[in-house]
Amino acid sequence: MTATPGEIHLQLRNLKNFFRVPEVDPFEGETIDLSGIDQVMDALRVQKDWRTRRAKAVIWLPDGTDDDALVGQLPRALATYCNSQILYCRRKMLELRLEGHRALRIGAIFLAACLALSTVLDKWLGSDSLLGYLFGEGLLIAGWVGLWHPLELLLYSWWPYSSDIKLYEKIKGMEISVRHGAMPEQA
């Protein structure tokens, strides 16, 4: 799909498929169920230095495609699309942060309850008994496991959205050219 470093070639049936997923029709030769922008994102993700390297997209349309009026609107449409996706990703990150804070409060209360119950069972059954040890340690483990999901939300779940924001920023400033004909094999 990529001819030179940073250059991404796409074969699309029409220019609207740059933003919209084409209908998969193997009889017509359409076998990719990704929009052009999703293909660009996938191509950028596999390049190690996509953040620093200049990127360019070359869109190949079949001969006779009447998308010339849309070609001039492509940069503005791309900026509008990327800006809306960036806003969406930021909203999702905020939602994850809020959900993480709620889950952390619940997890902390659950941990405190487990610790308190473990202490009560330790006093009641005694720490020397197997049953007291088993329930005490089990409650301690359960309390810490209750924090697993909140910590996952706060520490890791937002990473894909952050990465997508950087990708959309990169794509928004990307040079795009439209050519007619079949995409060369080496591209």
Coordinates of C-alpha atoms in Angstrom, one line a residue:
M1 CA 0.0 0.0 0.0
T2 CA 2.9 2.4 0.6
A3 CA 5.3 3.3 -2.2
T4 CA 7.8 5.6 -0.5
P5 CA 8.2 6.2 3.2
G6 CA 5.4 8.4 4.4
E7 CA 3.4 8.0 1.1
I8 CA 0.1 6.0 1.4
H9 CA -1.7 4.9 -1.7
L10 CA -5.4 4.1 -1.7
Q11 CA -7.5 2.6 -4.4
L12 CA -11.1 3.8 -3.9
R13 CA -14.2 3.4 -6.1
N14 CA -15.2 7.0 -5.5
L15 CA -14.0 9.9 -3.4
K16 CA -16.9 9.6 -0.9
N17 CA -15.4 6.3 0.1
F18 CA -12.6 8.2 1.7
F19 CA -14.9 9.0 4.6
R20 CA -17.5 6.3 4.3
V21 CA -17.1 2.6 4.4
P22 CA -17.8 1.1 0.9
E23 CA -20.2 -1.7 0.4
V24 CA -18.2 -4.9 0.1
D25 CA -18.9 -6.5 -3.2
P26 CA -16.3 -9.1 -4.3
F27 CA -18.0 -9.3 -7.8
E28 CA -17.2 -5.6 -8.4
G29 CA -13.7 -6.0 -6.9
E30 CA -14.5 -4.2 -3.6
T31 CA -13.2 -6.4 -0.9
I32 CA -12.0 -3.9 1.8
D33 CA -14.6 -2.9 4.4
L34 CA -12.7 0.1 5.6
S35 CA -13.1 3.8 4.6
G36 CA -10.1 5.5 3.0
I37 CA -9.4 7.4 6.2
D38 CA -9.4 4.2 8.2
Q39 CA -6.9 2.7 5.7
V40 CA -4.7 5.8 6.2
M41 CA -4.9 5.4 9.9
D42 CA -4.0 1.7 9.7
A43 CA -1.1 2.5 7.4
L44 CA 0.3 5.2 9.7
R45 CA 0.0 3.1 12.8
V46 CA 2.4 0.4 11.4
Q47 CA 5.0 3.0 10.6
K48 CA 7.4 3.5 13.5
D49 CA 8.1 7.1 13.0
W50 CA 4.7 8.3 11.8
R51 CA 4.7 11.1 14.3
T52 CA 7.8 12.8 13.0
R53 CA 7.8 11.8 9.3
R54 CA 5.9 13.9 6.7
A55 CA 3.0 11.9 5.3
K56 CA 1.1 12.1 2.0
A57 CA -1.9 10.2 0.8
V58 CA -2.4 9.4 -2.9
I59 CA -6.0 8.4 -3.7
W60 CA -6.5 6.5 -6.9
L61 CA -9.9 6.7 -8.5
P62 CA -11.1 4.7 -11.6
D63 CA -11.0 6.5 -14.9
G64 CA -14.3 8.2 -15.7
T65 CA -15.1 8.9 -12.1
D66 CA -16.9 12.2 -11.8
D67 CA -15.6 13.4 -8.4
D68 CA -13.7 16.5 -9.7
A69 CA -16.1 18.8 -7.8
L70 CA -15.3 17.0 -4.5
V71 CA -11.5 17.1 -5.0
G72 CA -11.4 20.8 -4.3
Q73 CA -13.5 20.3 -1.2
L74 CA -11.3 17.5 0.2
P75 CA -8.9 19.5 2.4
R76 CA -11.8 21.3 4.1
A77 CA -13.8 18.1 4.5
L78 CA -10.8 16.3 5.9
A79 CA -10.1 19.1 8.4
T80 CA -13.8 19.1 9.4
Y81 CA -13.9 15.3 9.8
C82 CA -10.6 15.2 11.8
N83 CA -11.7 18.0 14.1
S84 CA -15.0 16.2 14.9
Q85 CA -13.2 12.9 15.5
I86 CA -10.7 14.7 17.8
L87 CA -13.6 16.2 19.8
Y88 CA -15.2 12.8 20.0
C89 CA -12.0 11.2 21.3
R90 CA -11.5 14.0 23.9
R91 CA -15.1 13.4 25.1
K92 CA -14.5 9.7 25.4
M93 CA -11.3 10.3 27.4
L94 CA -13.3 12.6 29.7
E95 CA -16.0 9.9 30.1
L96 CA -13.3 7.3 30.9
R97 CA -11.7 9.6 33.5
L98 CA -15.1 10.3 35.1
E99 CA -16.0 6.6 35.1
G100 CA -12.6 5.8 36.5
H101 CA -13.1 8.2 39.4
R102 CA -16.5 6.8 40.1
A103 CA -15.2 3.2 40.0
L104 CA -12.2 4.2 42.2
R105 CA -14.6 5.6 44.9
I106 CA -16.6 2.4 44.8
G107 CA -13.4 0.2 44.7
A108 CA -11.9 2.1 47.7
I109 CA -15.1 1.6 49.7
F110 CA -15.1 -2.1 48.7
L111 CA -11.5 -2.4 49.8
A112 CA -12.2 -0.7 53.1
A113 CA -15.2 -3.0 53.7
C114 CA -13.0 -6.1 52.8
L115 CA -10.2 -4.9 55.2
A116 CA -12.7 -4.3 58.0
L117 CA -14.4 -7.6 57.5
S118 CA -11.0 -9.4 57.3
T119 CA -10.1 -7.8 60.6
V120 CA -13.4 -8.8 62.2
L121 CA -13.0 -12.4 61.0
D122 CA -9.4 -12.4 62.2
K123 CA -10.5 -11.4 65.7
W124 CA -13.6 -13.8 65.7
L125 CA -12.0 -16.9 64.1
G126 CA -8.4 -16.2 65.1
S127 CA -5.5 -15.8 62.7
D128 CA -4.1 -19.1 63.7
S129 CA -7.0 -21.1 62.4
L130 CA -7.0 -22.2 58.8
L131 CA -10.5 -20.9 58.2
G132 CA -9.7 -17.5 59.7
Y133 CA -6.5 -17.2 57.6
L134 CA -8.3 -18.4 54.4
F135 CA -11.2 -15.9 54.8
G136 CA -9.0 -13.1 56.0
E137 CA -6.6 -13.4 53.0
G138 CA -9.4 -14.0 50.6
L139 CA -11.1 -10.8 51.6
L140 CA -7.9 -8.9 51.4
I141 CA -7.3 -10.2 47.8
A142 CA -10.9 -9.5 46.9
G143 CA -10.6 -5.9 48.1
W144 CA -7.5 -5.3 46.0
V145 CA -9.1 -7.0 42.9
G146 CA -11.9 -4.5 43.4
L147 CA -9.4 -1.8 42.5
W148 CA -8.3 -3.5 39.3
H149 CA -11.0 -2.0 37.0
P150 CA -10.7 1.6 38.3
L151 CA -7.0 1.5 37.9
E152 CA -7.2 0.1 34.4
L153 CA -9.7 2.8 33.5
L154 CA -7.5 5.6 34.9
L155 CA -4.1 4.3 33.7
Y156 CA -4.6 2.5 30.4
S157 CA -8.1 2.7 28.8
W158 CA -7.6 6.2 27.5
W159 CA -4.4 5.4 25.5
P160 CA -6.2 4.4 22.2
Y161 CA -8.2 7.7 22.2
S162 CA -5.0 9.6 22.8
S163 CA -3.3 7.8 20.0
D164 CA -6.2 8.5 17.7
I165 CA -6.1 12.2 18.5
K166 CA -2.5 12.3 17.4
L167 CA -3.3 10.4 14.3
Y168 CA -6.2 12.7 13.4
E169 CA -3.9 15.7 14.0
K170 CA -1.4 14.2 11.6
I171 CA -4.0 13.3 8.9
K172 CA -5.6 16.8 9.2
G173 CA -2.3 18.4 8.0
M174 CA -1.5 15.7 5.5
E175 CA -1.0 16.4 1.8
I176 CA -3.6 14.5 -0.3
S177 CA -3.5 14.1 -4.1
V178 CA -6.1 12.5 -6.3
R179 CA -5.2 10.5 -9.4
H180 CA -7.2 8.6 -11.9
G181 CA -6.5 5.2 -13.2
A182 CA -5.3 2.0 -11.6
M183 CA -3.0 2.1 -8.6
P184 CA 0.5 1.0 -9.6
E185 CA 1.5 -2.5 -8.3
Q186 CA 4.6 -1.2 -6.4
A187 CA 2.5 1.4 -4.6

